[in-house]
Every structure is written in structure tokens, then in C-alpha cells.
């Protein structure tokens, strides 16, 4: 094609000055037929050349195999994907491929661009494509210790297949939110390619004017770890994740009403996996295909799990009060007397509060409290201090928490025995529960008030699996001995035997 300047010159000389095509051709050094073509041309719309699909007898038989490998690798981190050279080597090893390294490289380079474009389109949640998911919290009533309480549950739904999973938690905080997502990822063995969220505070720190989101640091790290794409609804536009909102209602109406009795959330949640999966043995409301079969397509389109599990915890440095308590969300947790009025490192998860040293060694672990103005006291770190003031024992909540056997024993102890008993409990309660310690006390008390050494001996026999030695029983009775009689008759028998009269 001629340059724009040449075409303008030709059209100007021919159409405005009426010069001959031969004259113009001599002036610009072109063929007269070329001059005639551009002088008379009516349509200058850009021409779209159709893509030429030239036959490739070498690559055509293995193209579908390479495509499968590339799609499989897209689910992995880049460092774990096959190179074009490795694909070429595998084709030679497995399929007797005779083409060159360069042929495979060219095909892989071009095909990656096409497949990546297709994959990005397939990840739009609103199109209900495989591998996309939506997330939201719901609430339902539960019966706990005779009272009705309301607990949140996290739902992750797959709009393409209409499948879902859900887990119940004590709160909608950041740790519960991330723990719920992680559980579902690891239970299914895959990660949705794209997940749509409402503007949940555990994920979104701030909505920016241009529609972008400032993410919380924990959520950002979670996203980087699992590699999924995230999307957020516009403010006050919950309908943009209408599928999961419908599933929140469906889960509550079909699985959580009337209110369930709950004693242990972990045990409850174990049974919810099966409920979610059994619900898939029905046809999709539009596609007339089993949800379980459609969910397989969701799984195939999802990402592969990373090799390591994300730890849904956060660390804070907090200052303890003069009694060694720290406060988290209006609830108090004991540390140790040595941390009174000092800072400690705290590891916070959805169900545990761990007090750590500066070297991240565990000092004491608490179950996380939910609600307001509650206190968790772990006495073990305080027992050595209490051993120095044994008379104060009876005025502490630790005494009230003791099994009745230990209360009775300590009441009968002298001051020095109480000191030794408290030191013993401080040592063993680091790694053992009260059950074994109490069992040791009961056994050692069979013959009266035992010493601490006796309790220790029984305790270590129990935990080492040797049990208590039973009283020795003889299989056969001892032979009977002759009765002893006094007098000189024995000497008379001796003299008679010797022949002496």
C-alpha cells in the first residue's frame, strides 16, 4: 500500500488538475495501473483480513493435548507451570511427536494469549461461569445451655452449579471470616477463580471515591496466598451478589430451623459438609442437570490449592495490668505474674488467645471469649507465686475451681505441704489436665493423707502407662512348719538316738 502522502498527490493531480495517469506515474515512479487504482478508489474503509488457518500436519494432532496442559497449568503459580520446552519434551516422550522445538514454542506463545483471554472472560461472576463464587454471612438461632442465642454462618455459593458450603461461627470478625473461607478451600481441595463479596469490614477497610477498595492487610495477604480474584458489590447493592443472598435464606430455612442444639461448634460444623453435599443430588432449577454434576465443572475451572495452609491469626502487643490481665474486645485474659505492667505478644485466632514471650514461646492459651465483659483466668502461671502465700489460696477463684478431692486434701495440709502441693500443680498443669492429677490423688489417698511425693509417684506411673503395682499374690501356699515346744524332752530323744541311757 502506498503512503498517505503519495495517495493524496495522485488524487490531487488526477482529479483536481486533470493530469494523465501516465504523467503522474512518471513523476512519482509508480506503475500507471497503481495510479489509476488510487485515483478512482471510492472506499477507504480499513480492510479486515480474515485469519488464515493454515493446516499444520505436525501440530494439529496434539493441539488439544497442549491446550489441556496449558489450562491445567493456569491453575498453578507461574513457577510451577511447564515451559514450552518441557511441553515439547513431553510430547516427544508420550506421543512420539516429530515436530521441532520452535514449532511448539510458537504455538504455546500464541495459544497462551488466547486462553488467558478466554479465562479472564470465564471469571466474571455475573455471567455464572464455572469457577466463580459469592460469599456472605447469615444469622440463625441456636440452643446453647438452655438459652437461645443467635450465631452467624458463612456461606460460599457457586452460581454456575447452584452448589454451596456453609460453616457456623461465634462472630463475623476477621478471623472467623478468613477461617471459614480457608476451611471451604481445603475441604474442596480447590479455590474459586473469582469471588464476589459485599463490602464486609473484615475485607474492606475503606471504599475510595473512584470505586476502588482499600483492603485490610489480613485479607490482602489471604488473597495473595490463595491467588483468587476478588470483586466487591457497589455500596447498597446487595443484589449484585443475589445468588449467595438466596443461598443464605435457603441454608437457614432448610438446615438451621428450628434452632439446633449446639455444645461444640467444631463438632456441629463437621456435620455440615455432608448436608451441603447431599443437597446436590437434585436437578438445577434451570439446566435440568444434577447440581453435583455441574459442581464438577466448577471444580475443574477452580484454582489449585497452594502447598501451605494459611494461618488465620493476627499478632498484637498488649500491656498487662498489675494483676497480669490483658484486654481484647472488652474481655480479659490472664497472662502470668511476671508480665504484670509489662507488654506481651498475643496471638489471636477465631477460637484461641495465646500469650507468648518475646521469643514466641507459649506462656498460656485461652479459649477466645465472645460477648462483653467476661474474664478468662488460667491459674497455672500464678501457682508458684501462690505457693509463697499459701494462706491466701482459699480466697481465690482457683480454689473454687478445684475438684472437691483437691479442696479436701489442701484443707488437711500444713502450710509447708500446701506450698509443695501448689508447686507440684504448677509443674504438671503446664502439659496435663486436672483429671490425671486428681486420679493420682485419689489412688494415693487410699491409705490416708498422702505426701506430695506419694502423689507424684502415682501420677508419673499413670502418665507413663505403668499403672499401679498390685499386691503380690503367691500361687502356692508356704509349707507348714512344726509347732515349737519347750522343755528337755528334745534332749531325751537325742540321747536315745545316740544309744545313751
Short mmCIF file of N, CA, C and O in Angstrom, two decimals, residues 241-369:
data_model
loop_
_atom_site.label_atom_id
_atom_site.label_comp_id
_atom_site.label_asym_id
_atom_site.label_seq_id
_atom_site.Cartn_x
_atom_site.Cartn_y
_atom_site.Cartn_z
N UNK A 241 -24.88 -9.62 44.31
CA UNK A 241 -24.49 -10.97 44.72
C UNK A 241 -25.75 -11.73 45.17
O UNK A 241 -25.82 -12.36 46.20
N UNK A 242 -26.74 -11.63 44.30
CA UNK A 242 -28.05 -12.18 44.62
C UNK A 242 -28.05 -13.68 44.85
O UNK A 242 -28.86 -14.20 45.61
N UNK A 243 -27.13 -14.41 44.20
CA UNK A 243 -27.13 -15.86 44.35
C UNK A 243 -26.82 -16.26 45.78
O UNK A 243 -27.51 -17.08 46.39
N UNK A 244 -25.77 -15.69 46.36
CA UNK A 244 -25.40 -16.08 47.71
C UNK A 244 -26.45 -15.60 48.73
O UNK A 244 -26.69 -16.25 49.75
N UNK A 245 -27.09 -14.45 48.46
CA UNK A 245 -28.14 -13.99 49.37
C UNK A 245 -29.31 -14.97 49.38
O UNK A 245 -29.90 -15.25 50.42
N UNK A 246 -29.63 -15.51 48.20
CA UNK A 246 -30.68 -16.52 48.14
C UNK A 246 -30.25 -17.79 48.87
O UNK A 246 -31.06 -18.45 49.55
N UNK A 247 -28.96 -18.13 48.77
CA UNK A 247 -28.45 -19.33 49.44
C UNK A 247 -28.41 -19.16 50.96
O UNK A 247 -28.59 -20.13 51.70
N UNK A 248 -28.18 -17.94 51.43
CA UNK A 248 -28.20 -17.68 52.87
C UNK A 248 -29.59 -18.02 53.42
O UNK A 248 -29.73 -18.69 54.46
N UNK A 249 -30.64 -17.60 52.72
CA UNK A 249 -32.00 -17.91 53.14
C UNK A 249 -32.28 -19.40 53.02
O UNK A 249 -32.92 -20.01 53.89
N UNK A 250 -31.82 -20.00 51.92
CA UNK A 250 -32.06 -21.43 51.69
C UNK A 250 -31.42 -22.27 52.80
O UNK A 250 -32.03 -23.22 53.31
N UNK A 251 -30.19 -21.94 53.17
CA UNK A 251 -29.49 -22.68 54.22
C UNK A 251 -30.22 -22.56 55.55
O UNK A 251 -30.43 -23.55 56.27
N UNK A 252 -30.64 -21.34 55.90
CA UNK A 252 -31.32 -21.15 57.18
C UNK A 252 -32.64 -21.93 57.21
O UNK A 252 -32.95 -22.63 58.19
N UNK A 253 -33.43 -21.84 56.15
CA UNK A 253 -34.74 -22.47 56.14
C UNK A 253 -34.67 -23.99 56.09
O UNK A 253 -35.55 -24.67 56.63
N UNK A 254 -33.63 -24.53 55.44
CA UNK A 254 -33.58 -25.98 55.22
C UNK A 254 -32.68 -26.74 56.18
O UNK A 254 -32.81 -27.96 56.33
N UNK A 255 -31.74 -26.02 56.84
CA UNK A 255 -30.77 -26.74 57.67
C UNK A 255 -30.66 -26.21 59.10
O UNK A 255 -30.18 -26.92 59.98
N UNK A 256 -31.08 -24.98 59.35
CA UNK A 256 -30.83 -24.37 60.65
C UNK A 256 -32.10 -24.02 61.43
O UNK A 256 -32.02 -23.45 62.51
N UNK A 257 -33.25 -24.32 60.87
CA UNK A 257 -34.52 -24.10 61.56
C UNK A 257 -35.30 -25.40 61.67
O UNK A 257 -35.31 -26.19 60.71
N UNK A 258 -35.95 -25.66 62.80
CA UNK A 258 -35.90 -24.87 64.04
C UNK A 258 -34.51 -24.90 64.66
O UNK A 258 -33.66 -25.67 64.23
N UNK A 259 -34.28 -24.07 65.65
CA UNK A 259 -32.94 -23.87 66.20
C UNK A 259 -32.30 -25.18 66.65
O UNK A 259 -32.93 -26.01 67.31
N UNK A 260 -31.05 -25.36 66.27
CA UNK A 260 -30.30 -26.56 66.61
C UNK A 260 -29.69 -26.44 68.01
O UNK A 260 -29.34 -25.35 68.44
N UNK A 261 -29.55 -27.58 68.68
CA UNK A 261 -28.83 -27.61 69.95
C UNK A 261 -27.33 -27.71 69.66
O UNK A 261 -26.90 -28.57 68.88
N UNK A 262 -26.57 -26.84 70.26
CA UNK A 262 -25.13 -26.83 69.99
C UNK A 262 -24.36 -26.77 71.31
O UNK A 262 -24.67 -25.95 72.18
N UNK A 263 -23.39 -27.67 71.44
CA UNK A 263 -22.48 -27.66 72.59
C UNK A 263 -21.06 -27.34 72.14
O UNK A 263 -20.29 -26.74 72.85
N UNK A 264 -20.73 -27.79 70.92
CA UNK A 264 -19.37 -27.59 70.39
C UNK A 264 -19.50 -27.23 68.91
O UNK A 264 -19.99 -28.02 68.11
N UNK A 265 -19.06 -26.02 68.55
CA UNK A 265 -19.20 -25.56 67.17
C UNK A 265 -18.40 -26.40 66.19
O UNK A 265 -18.83 -26.64 65.06
N UNK A 266 -17.22 -26.84 66.60
CA UNK A 266 -16.40 -27.66 65.70
C UNK A 266 -17.11 -28.95 65.34
O UNK A 266 -17.09 -29.40 64.19
N UNK A 267 -17.74 -29.59 66.32
CA UNK A 267 -18.48 -30.82 66.06
C UNK A 267 -19.69 -30.54 65.17
O UNK A 267 -20.01 -31.34 64.28
N UNK A 268 -20.38 -29.44 65.42
CA UNK A 268 -21.52 -29.08 64.57
C UNK A 268 -21.08 -28.89 63.13
O UNK A 268 -21.71 -29.40 62.19
N UNK A 269 -19.97 -28.16 62.93
CA UNK A 269 -19.52 -27.84 61.57
C UNK A 269 -19.08 -29.07 60.79
O UNK A 269 -19.18 -29.11 59.57
N UNK A 270 -18.58 -30.09 61.49
CA UNK A 270 -18.17 -31.31 60.79
C UNK A 270 -19.35 -31.95 60.06
O UNK A 270 -19.19 -32.52 58.97
N UNK A 271 -20.53 -31.87 60.66
CA UNK A 271 -21.69 -32.48 60.03
C UNK A 271 -22.30 -31.65 58.91
O UNK A 271 -23.11 -32.16 58.13
N UNK A 272 -21.90 -30.37 58.81
CA UNK A 272 -22.49 -29.50 57.79
C UNK A 272 -21.93 -29.77 56.39
O UNK A 272 -22.57 -29.44 55.40
N UNK A 273 -20.72 -30.34 56.31
CA UNK A 273 -20.17 -30.67 54.99
C UNK A 273 -21.10 -31.65 54.26
O UNK A 273 -21.43 -31.48 53.09
N UNK A 274 -21.50 -32.69 54.98
CA UNK A 274 -22.34 -33.73 54.37
C UNK A 274 -23.70 -33.17 53.98
O UNK A 274 -24.24 -33.52 52.93
N UNK A 275 -24.26 -32.28 54.80
CA UNK A 275 -25.56 -31.69 54.47
C UNK A 275 -25.48 -30.91 53.16
O UNK A 275 -26.37 -30.98 52.31
N UNK A 276 -24.40 -30.16 52.99
CA UNK A 276 -24.23 -29.38 51.75
C UNK A 276 -24.11 -30.30 50.54
O UNK A 276 -24.69 -30.02 49.48
N UNK A 277 -23.38 -31.38 50.67
CA UNK A 277 -23.15 -32.27 49.54
C UNK A 277 -24.39 -33.10 49.20
O UNK A 277 -24.68 -33.36 48.03
N UNK A 278 -25.13 -33.53 50.22
CA UNK A 278 -26.35 -34.30 49.95
C UNK A 278 -27.39 -33.46 49.21
O UNK A 278 -28.20 -33.99 48.46
N UNK A 279 -27.36 -32.15 49.42
CA UNK A 279 -28.33 -31.27 48.77
C UNK A 279 -28.12 -31.18 47.26
O UNK A 279 -29.01 -30.72 46.54
N UNK A 280 -26.96 -31.63 46.79
CA UNK A 280 -26.67 -31.51 45.35
C UNK A 280 -27.29 -32.62 44.51
O UNK A 280 -27.24 -32.57 43.29
N UNK A 281 -27.86 -33.61 45.16
CA UNK A 281 -28.44 -34.72 44.39
C UNK A 281 -29.85 -34.36 43.94
O UNK A 281 -30.82 -35.09 44.16
N UNK A 282 -29.97 -33.21 43.34
CA UNK A 282 -31.22 -32.76 42.74
C UNK A 282 -30.88 -31.94 41.50
O UNK A 282 -29.73 -31.49 41.34
N UNK A 283 -31.85 -31.75 40.63
CA UNK A 283 -31.58 -31.05 39.38
C UNK A 283 -31.52 -29.54 39.58
O UNK A 283 -32.20 -28.98 40.43
N UNK A 284 -30.67 -28.93 38.77
CA UNK A 284 -30.58 -27.47 38.75
C UNK A 284 -31.92 -26.89 38.32
O UNK A 284 -32.61 -27.45 37.46
N UNK A 285 -32.30 -25.76 38.92
CA UNK A 285 -33.63 -25.20 38.66
C UNK A 285 -33.84 -24.77 37.21
O UNK A 285 -34.98 -24.60 36.76
N UNK A 286 -32.76 -24.60 36.44
CA UNK A 286 -32.90 -24.20 35.03
C UNK A 286 -32.28 -25.20 34.06
O UNK A 286 -32.82 -25.45 32.99
N UNK A 287 -31.18 -25.80 34.44
CA UNK A 287 -30.38 -26.57 33.48
C UNK A 287 -30.77 -28.03 33.37
O UNK A 287 -30.20 -28.76 32.55
N UNK A 288 -31.69 -28.49 34.22
CA UNK A 288 -32.17 -29.88 34.17
C UNK A 288 -31.01 -30.88 34.26
O UNK A 288 -31.05 -31.95 33.67
N UNK A 289 -29.96 -30.50 34.97
CA UNK A 289 -28.81 -31.38 35.22
C UNK A 289 -28.57 -31.40 36.73
O UNK A 289 -28.81 -30.42 37.41
N UNK A 290 -28.10 -32.55 37.24
CA UNK A 290 -27.83 -32.64 38.66
C UNK A 290 -26.81 -31.58 39.09
O UNK A 290 -25.80 -31.35 38.40
N UNK A 291 -27.07 -30.96 40.22
CA UNK A 291 -26.14 -29.95 40.74
C UNK A 291 -24.77 -30.56 40.97
O UNK A 291 -23.74 -29.92 40.74
N UNK A 292 -24.74 -31.80 41.43
CA UNK A 292 -23.45 -32.47 41.69
C UNK A 292 -22.61 -32.57 40.42
O UNK A 292 -21.38 -32.45 40.46
N UNK A 293 -23.26 -32.79 39.27
CA UNK A 293 -22.51 -32.86 38.01
C UNK A 293 -22.02 -31.49 37.58
O UNK A 293 -20.89 -31.34 37.10
N UNK A 294 -22.85 -30.48 37.76
CA UNK A 294 -22.43 -29.11 37.42
C UNK A 294 -21.30 -28.64 38.33
O UNK A 294 -20.41 -27.90 37.89
N UNK A 295 -21.33 -29.09 39.59
CA UNK A 295 -20.29 -28.67 40.53
C UNK A 295 -18.92 -29.23 40.11
O UNK A 295 -17.89 -28.61 40.38
N UNK A 296 -18.91 -30.37 39.44
CA UNK A 296 -17.64 -30.90 38.93
C UNK A 296 -17.00 -29.93 37.95
O UNK A 296 -15.78 -29.79 37.89
N UNK A 297 -17.83 -29.24 37.17
CA UNK A 297 -17.29 -28.24 36.25
C UNK A 297 -16.75 -27.03 37.02
O UNK A 297 -15.75 -26.43 36.62
N UNK A 298 -17.45 -26.68 38.11
CA UNK A 298 -16.91 -25.61 38.97
C UNK A 298 -15.54 -25.99 39.50
O UNK A 298 -14.62 -25.17 39.55
N UNK A 299 -15.39 -27.24 39.91
CA UNK A 299 -14.12 -27.71 40.45
C UNK A 299 -13.02 -27.68 39.40
O UNK A 299 -11.89 -27.26 39.67
N UNK A 300 -13.35 -28.11 38.19
CA UNK A 300 -12.34 -28.13 37.12
C UNK A 300 -11.87 -26.73 36.77
O UNK A 300 -10.71 -26.52 36.41
N UNK A 301 -12.78 -25.76 36.86
CA UNK A 301 -12.42 -24.38 36.50
C UNK A 301 -11.77 -23.63 37.65
O UNK A 301 -11.30 -22.51 37.46
N UNK A 302 -11.72 -24.23 38.83
CA UNK A 302 -11.14 -23.55 40.00
C UNK A 302 -9.63 -23.70 40.05
O UNK A 302 -9.04 -24.50 39.30
N UNK A 303 -9.01 -22.95 40.93
CA UNK A 303 -7.56 -22.96 41.08
C UNK A 303 -7.12 -24.09 42.02
O UNK A 303 -7.89 -24.55 42.86
N UNK A 304 -5.87 -24.48 41.88
CA UNK A 304 -5.31 -25.50 42.76
C UNK A 304 -4.85 -24.87 44.07
O UNK A 304 -4.37 -23.73 44.09
N UNK A 305 -5.01 -25.60 45.16
CA UNK A 305 -4.58 -25.10 46.47
C UNK A 305 -3.07 -24.88 46.53
O UNK A 305 -2.31 -25.64 45.92
N UNK A 306 -2.62 -23.85 47.25
CA UNK A 306 -1.17 -23.72 47.48
C UNK A 306 -0.68 -24.84 48.38
O UNK A 306 -1.46 -25.51 49.06
N UNK A 307 0.62 -25.05 48.41
CA UNK A 307 1.18 -26.17 49.17
C UNK A 307 1.04 -25.98 50.67
O UNK A 307 0.96 -26.94 51.42
N UNK A 308 1.00 -24.74 51.13
CA UNK A 308 0.91 -24.48 52.56
C UNK A 308 -0.43 -23.86 52.91
O UNK A 308 -0.99 -23.08 52.14
N UNK A 309 -0.94 -24.19 54.08
CA UNK A 309 -2.20 -23.64 54.56
C UNK A 309 -1.97 -22.28 55.20
O UNK A 309 -0.98 -22.07 55.91
N UNK A 310 -2.86 -21.36 54.93
CA UNK A 310 -2.74 -20.02 55.51
C UNK A 310 -3.16 -20.05 56.98
O UNK A 310 -4.16 -20.68 57.34
N UNK A 311 -2.40 -19.41 57.83
CA UNK A 311 -2.72 -19.36 59.26
C UNK A 311 -3.54 -18.10 59.53
O UNK A 311 -3.04 -16.98 59.43
N UNK A 312 -4.81 -18.30 59.85
CA UNK A 312 -5.72 -17.18 60.06
C UNK A 312 -5.56 -16.63 61.48
O UNK A 312 -6.44 -16.79 62.34
N UNK A 313 -4.44 -15.99 61.72
CA UNK A 313 -4.16 -15.40 63.03
C UNK A 313 -3.62 -14.00 62.84
O UNK A 313 -3.15 -13.63 61.77
N UNK A 314 -3.72 -13.22 63.90
CA UNK A 314 -3.07 -11.91 63.91
C UNK A 314 -2.31 -11.76 65.23
O UNK A 314 -2.65 -12.42 66.22
N UNK A 315 -1.29 -10.93 65.22
CA UNK A 315 -0.45 -10.73 66.41
C UNK A 315 -0.61 -9.29 66.89
O UNK A 315 -0.62 -8.35 66.09
N UNK A 316 -0.73 -9.15 68.20
CA UNK A 316 -0.77 -7.82 68.80
C UNK A 316 0.16 -7.80 70.01
O UNK A 316 0.38 -8.83 70.66
N UNK A 317 0.70 -6.63 70.30
CA UNK A 317 1.50 -6.44 71.52
C UNK A 317 0.67 -5.60 72.47
O UNK A 317 0.32 -4.45 72.16
N UNK A 318 0.34 -6.17 73.64
CA UNK A 318 -0.55 -5.51 74.59
C UNK A 318 0.12 -5.42 75.96
O UNK A 318 0.96 -6.26 76.31
N UNK A 319 -0.27 -4.42 76.72
CA UNK A 319 0.29 -4.24 78.07
C UNK A 319 -0.66 -4.85 79.10
O UNK A 319 -1.86 -4.59 79.09
N UNK A 320 -0.10 -5.67 80.00
CA UNK A 320 -0.89 -6.29 81.07
C UNK A 320 -1.05 -5.32 82.23
O UNK A 320 -0.20 -4.45 82.46
N UNK A 321 -2.16 -5.48 82.98
CA UNK A 321 -2.36 -4.63 84.16
C UNK A 321 -1.57 -5.20 85.35
O UNK A 321 -0.79 -6.16 85.19
N UNK A 322 -1.76 -4.64 86.54
CA UNK A 322 -0.95 -5.06 87.69
C UNK A 322 -1.25 -6.49 88.13
O UNK A 322 -0.46 -7.09 88.87
N UNK A 323 -2.39 -7.05 87.71
CA UNK A 323 -2.71 -8.44 88.02
C UNK A 323 -2.28 -9.40 86.91
O UNK A 323 -2.48 -10.60 87.01
N UNK A 324 -1.73 -8.85 85.82
CA UNK A 324 -1.29 -9.69 84.71
C UNK A 324 -2.36 -9.94 83.67
O UNK A 324 -2.20 -10.84 82.84
N UNK A 325 -3.45 -9.18 83.66
CA UNK A 325 -4.53 -9.35 82.67
C UNK A 325 -4.29 -8.44 81.46
O UNK A 325 -3.83 -7.31 81.60
N UNK A 326 -4.66 -8.95 80.28
CA UNK A 326 -4.73 -8.12 79.08
C UNK A 326 -6.18 -8.06 78.64
O UNK A 326 -6.98 -8.93 78.99
N UNK A 327 -6.53 -7.07 77.85
CA UNK A 327 -7.92 -6.92 77.41
C UNK A 327 -7.98 -6.94 75.88
O UNK A 327 -7.20 -6.26 75.20
N UNK A 328 -8.89 -7.76 75.36
CA UNK A 328 -9.14 -7.84 73.92
C UNK A 328 -10.65 -7.76 73.72
O UNK A 328 -11.40 -8.62 74.21
N UNK A 329 -11.10 -6.73 73.01
CA UNK A 329 -12.52 -6.54 72.72
C UNK A 329 -13.37 -6.63 73.99
O UNK A 329 -14.35 -7.38 74.05
N UNK A 330 -12.99 -5.92 75.02
CA UNK A 330 -13.73 -5.80 76.28
C UNK A 330 -13.69 -7.05 77.14
O UNK A 330 -14.31 -7.10 78.20
N UNK A 331 -12.99 -8.09 76.71
CA UNK A 331 -12.82 -9.30 77.53
C UNK A 331 -11.39 -9.38 78.03
O UNK A 331 -10.45 -8.93 77.35
N UNK A 332 -11.21 -9.96 79.22
CA UNK A 332 -9.89 -10.01 79.86
C UNK A 332 -9.35 -11.43 79.89
O UNK A 332 -10.11 -12.39 80.07
N UNK A 333 -8.01 -11.53 79.73
CA UNK A 333 -7.34 -12.83 79.73
C UNK A 333 -6.10 -12.74 80.62
O UNK A 333 -5.34 -11.77 80.54
N UNK A 334 -5.89 -13.76 81.44
CA UNK A 334 -4.74 -13.77 82.33
C UNK A 334 -3.47 -14.11 81.55
O UNK A 334 -3.50 -14.81 80.55
N UNK A 335 -2.35 -13.61 82.04
CA UNK A 335 -1.05 -13.94 81.44
C UNK A 335 -0.22 -14.68 82.47
O UNK A 335 -0.35 -15.88 82.64
N UNK A 336 0.63 -13.95 83.18
CA UNK A 336 1.49 -14.53 84.22
C UNK A 336 1.93 -13.39 85.13
O UNK A 336 2.03 -12.24 84.67
N UNK A 337 2.18 -13.65 86.40
CA UNK A 337 2.62 -12.55 87.29
C UNK A 337 3.86 -11.83 86.79
O UNK A 337 4.02 -10.62 87.02
N UNK A 338 4.73 -12.53 86.08
CA UNK A 338 5.97 -11.87 85.62
C UNK A 338 5.71 -10.83 84.54
O UNK A 338 6.59 -10.03 84.21
N UNK A 339 4.49 -10.84 83.93
CA UNK A 339 4.16 -9.86 82.89
C UNK A 339 3.34 -8.70 83.42
O UNK A 339 2.91 -7.84 82.65
N UNK A 340 3.09 -8.65 84.74
CA UNK A 340 2.31 -7.56 85.31
C UNK A 340 2.94 -6.21 84.96
O UNK A 340 4.15 -6.01 85.15
N UNK A 341 2.13 -5.31 84.39
CA UNK A 341 2.56 -3.97 83.97
C UNK A 341 3.61 -4.00 82.88
O UNK A 341 4.33 -3.02 82.66
N UNK A 342 3.71 -5.12 82.16
CA UNK A 342 4.64 -5.24 81.04
C UNK A 342 3.89 -5.64 79.77
O UNK A 342 2.74 -6.09 79.82
N UNK A 343 4.57 -5.49 78.64
CA UNK A 343 3.96 -5.84 77.36
C UNK A 343 4.18 -7.32 77.04
O UNK A 343 5.22 -7.88 77.36
N UNK A 344 3.16 -7.91 76.41
CA UNK A 344 3.25 -9.31 75.97
C UNK A 344 2.80 -9.40 74.52
O UNK A 344 2.04 -8.56 74.02
N UNK A 345 3.26 -10.45 73.84
CA UNK A 345 2.83 -10.73 72.47
C UNK A 345 1.62 -11.65 72.54
O UNK A 345 1.63 -12.64 73.27
N UNK A 346 0.58 -11.31 71.79
CA UNK A 346 -0.67 -12.09 71.82
C UNK A 346 -0.97 -12.59 70.41
O UNK A 346 -0.96 -11.80 69.45
N UNK A 347 -1.21 -13.89 70.30
CA UNK A 347 -1.60 -14.50 69.01
C UNK A 347 -3.11 -14.76 69.05
O UNK A 347 -3.59 -15.50 69.89
N UNK A 348 -3.84 -14.14 68.13
CA UNK A 348 -5.30 -14.17 68.16
C UNK A 348 -5.83 -14.94 66.95
O UNK A 348 -5.53 -14.60 65.81
N UNK A 349 -6.61 -15.98 67.20
CA UNK A 349 -7.32 -16.69 66.14
C UNK A 349 -8.81 -16.65 66.44
O UNK A 349 -9.23 -16.04 67.43
N UNK A 350 -9.61 -17.29 65.61
CA UNK A 350 -11.06 -17.19 65.79
C UNK A 350 -11.52 -17.85 67.09
O UNK A 350 -12.56 -17.48 67.65
N UNK A 351 -10.74 -18.83 67.61
CA UNK A 351 -11.19 -19.55 68.81
C UNK A 351 -10.15 -19.61 69.94
O UNK A 351 -10.43 -20.20 70.97
N UNK A 352 -8.98 -18.99 69.76
CA UNK A 352 -7.95 -19.07 70.79
C UNK A 352 -7.25 -17.73 70.98
O UNK A 352 -7.10 -16.95 70.03
N UNK A 353 -6.82 -17.51 72.22
CA UNK A 353 -5.95 -16.38 72.55
C UNK A 353 -4.70 -16.97 73.20
O UNK A 353 -4.77 -17.55 74.29
N UNK A 354 -3.55 -16.86 72.54
CA UNK A 354 -2.30 -17.42 73.05
C UNK A 354 -1.40 -16.28 73.53
O UNK A 354 -1.14 -15.33 72.79
N UNK A 355 -0.94 -16.41 74.77
CA UNK A 355 0.01 -15.45 75.33
C UNK A 355 1.42 -15.97 75.08
O UNK A 355 1.73 -17.11 75.46
N UNK A 356 2.26 -15.15 74.46
CA UNK A 356 3.60 -15.58 74.06
C UNK A 356 4.67 -14.71 74.69
O UNK A 356 4.44 -13.55 75.04
N UNK A 357 5.87 -15.28 74.81
CA UNK A 357 7.04 -14.49 75.21
C UNK A 357 7.55 -13.72 73.99
O UNK A 357 7.06 -13.90 72.86
N UNK A 358 8.56 -12.89 74.20
CA UNK A 358 9.17 -12.16 73.08
C UNK A 358 9.77 -13.11 72.05
O UNK A 358 9.88 -12.77 70.87
N UNK A 359 10.14 -14.31 72.50
CA UNK A 359 10.69 -15.31 71.59
C UNK A 359 9.59 -16.20 71.00
O UNK A 359 9.85 -17.23 70.40
N UNK A 360 8.34 -15.80 71.21
CA UNK A 360 7.15 -16.51 70.71
C UNK A 360 7.00 -17.91 71.31
O UNK A 360 6.47 -18.81 70.68
N UNK A 361 7.46 -18.07 72.55
CA UNK A 361 7.20 -19.31 73.29
C UNK A 361 5.87 -19.16 74.03
O UNK A 361 5.58 -18.12 74.60
N UNK A 362 5.07 -20.23 74.00
CA UNK A 362 3.74 -20.17 74.60
C UNK A 362 3.82 -20.10 76.12
O UNK A 362 4.48 -20.91 76.76
N UNK A 363 3.13 -19.12 76.69
CA UNK A 363 3.02 -18.99 78.15
C UNK A 363 1.74 -19.65 78.62
O UNK A 363 1.75 -20.51 79.51
N UNK A 364 0.63 -19.26 78.03
CA UNK A 364 -0.67 -19.83 78.41
C UNK A 364 -1.63 -19.61 77.24
O UNK A 364 -1.49 -18.66 76.47
N UNK A 365 -2.59 -20.52 77.10
CA UNK A 365 -3.55 -20.46 76.00
C UNK A 365 -4.97 -20.40 76.56
O UNK A 365 -5.30 -21.14 77.49
N UNK A 366 -5.81 -19.52 75.99
CA UNK A 366 -7.20 -19.37 76.42
C UNK A 366 -8.13 -19.68 75.25
O UNK A 366 -7.78 -19.44 74.08
N UNK A 367 -9.31 -20.17 75.56
CA UNK A 367 -10.38 -20.18 74.57
C UNK A 367 -10.87 -18.75 74.40
O UNK A 367 -11.04 -18.02 75.39
N UNK A 368 -11.08 -18.32 73.17
CA UNK A 368 -11.48 -16.93 72.93
C UNK A 368 -12.91 -16.70 73.41
O UNK A 368 -13.81 -17.50 73.14
N UNK A 369 -13.11 -15.61 74.11
CA UNK A 369 -14.43 -15.26 74.63
C UNK A 369 -15.16 -14.35 73.65
O UNK A 369 -14.55 -13.49 73.01
#
